[in-house]
């Protein structure tokens, strides 16, 4: 049965050749501190070769508001987000497909934002560009012609939590920390003000959601994974990461497993910047 969340390279190739092709968004990105006016992470990779017809989306500039008290990647202003999506051809009645290099770690941010903003037909290319090229499918270097979509965001379709609510979920439900285990344990912190994790949070690195080739693990395996972490029927689940990007990957994996969860957009970058909020470390 065709997935409503993921699409394979073969399925995407067929869809792009069909009568009503999806709009295609390239979300390649790398973690780091981006400064406005400098090349967007992923732009050079896009220019070197992308799936024909794909529009490049700069995660830092178009899928987030400027960093500040709300964290490194606050949710974007809906009007600005809508304008960026329309300029890439996103329309309410047209399917959107998003992809990144391989793991969907950044593509999932676009998937979640579009769903949060009310778009009902968004899929992620499972395995990303690596799966496309492994299938022997072509790339292009030229950017596609400009398009004009009609998508108007209606934020709030997917749930979010703030810092206080995330702390409450850690006490009464299941708060998942999607970062690497060493960051959760406080052994290292490469970018945020303090090391550690939100007290009561459970370590659930996104790397455990995928197979070696970057594709998501089967739904049954993901369901077993989250059950082992404490996700039971009726459990309230929220997810955070460093800045709300890879947490969307966790939420995508949860959805594949048949589970719902809320995003803490500020994530550790917001939490750790407030010295009054406790940080827990464990080994």
Steps between C-alpha positions, in 0.01 A plus 500: 500500500630846412621695802344837570819611678788346303559458128761277335732615224313285246164639611632857481643445153163373381314786669727764342427350157127495566221738410503676837861498626572602859691812590848393605706667774871439565578552872869415515659664805780462755503595868695815568468870561373666184532876450251685276668616182720192477429194285236275650617157614407253229485755217828388345393136515172592332683688222727200443204273433140455611190308400359658183243764582594537866507842663766565763370606841744659745413353839654778712338780300169353384410226748584698815479846647826672600667351810427666830344434842276237340799291390722452195218407261170648623195425291489734200261789469202345319481777241870475418478120490198514274674739261805272478283196436289675234818615323600133475166406350327361810122499458223370720373248245842377382702233676836612638800270524804597708844342512853548629829317447401165652365480855202740483634679811450843342227406249281403795510863619331605174257207523400596854472874427280447195277263696493740799402779261207302363631330184338158489711329231870497584735206459869443568728324250611198701880481485527844344719588205718195573204270429423691179854470364531137618199426280690640201267798465622828349608828655503851361706806586278780373237639734142455376297789366329714759159379612224667695294290734195595700572341839382713794623368838245428770732428797410265779394185315774310687556555873788677672606544862698775670773452759263470796276253320802294390611478863150389598494229233834372634328448836163365392549361148799432275745771395741371236843657443585444134866608522802273497544303820821678600324838490210363704740364759685831519832357382527764227313809385630640172264792452259580785574687826497203738534123483242251619130445448159600631440315828291191445554487124577165335785466251373403154761590234358543151778281362312204644201579275683416181680219326864522384394632159305788654155355444258474790470173684175308438199627692483190721863545606441867576194411707710253700770761548264761639313248714834406660557869574167525682250591229176324587146555370377827647846624601550873446819539294711805428834521322795739505851508359761774474287758322184334373637359174578133562210482747279516190675184379400330824143614453501361146627166633232507770234559234626201303461297819143622539577740785437871545729747670553872551808702405685721748626753242750680725651168608832484685626823344222693674494294820876513560520877443289561812720444808189457716404180320675187633726280291535131577792281403518123506733226380 
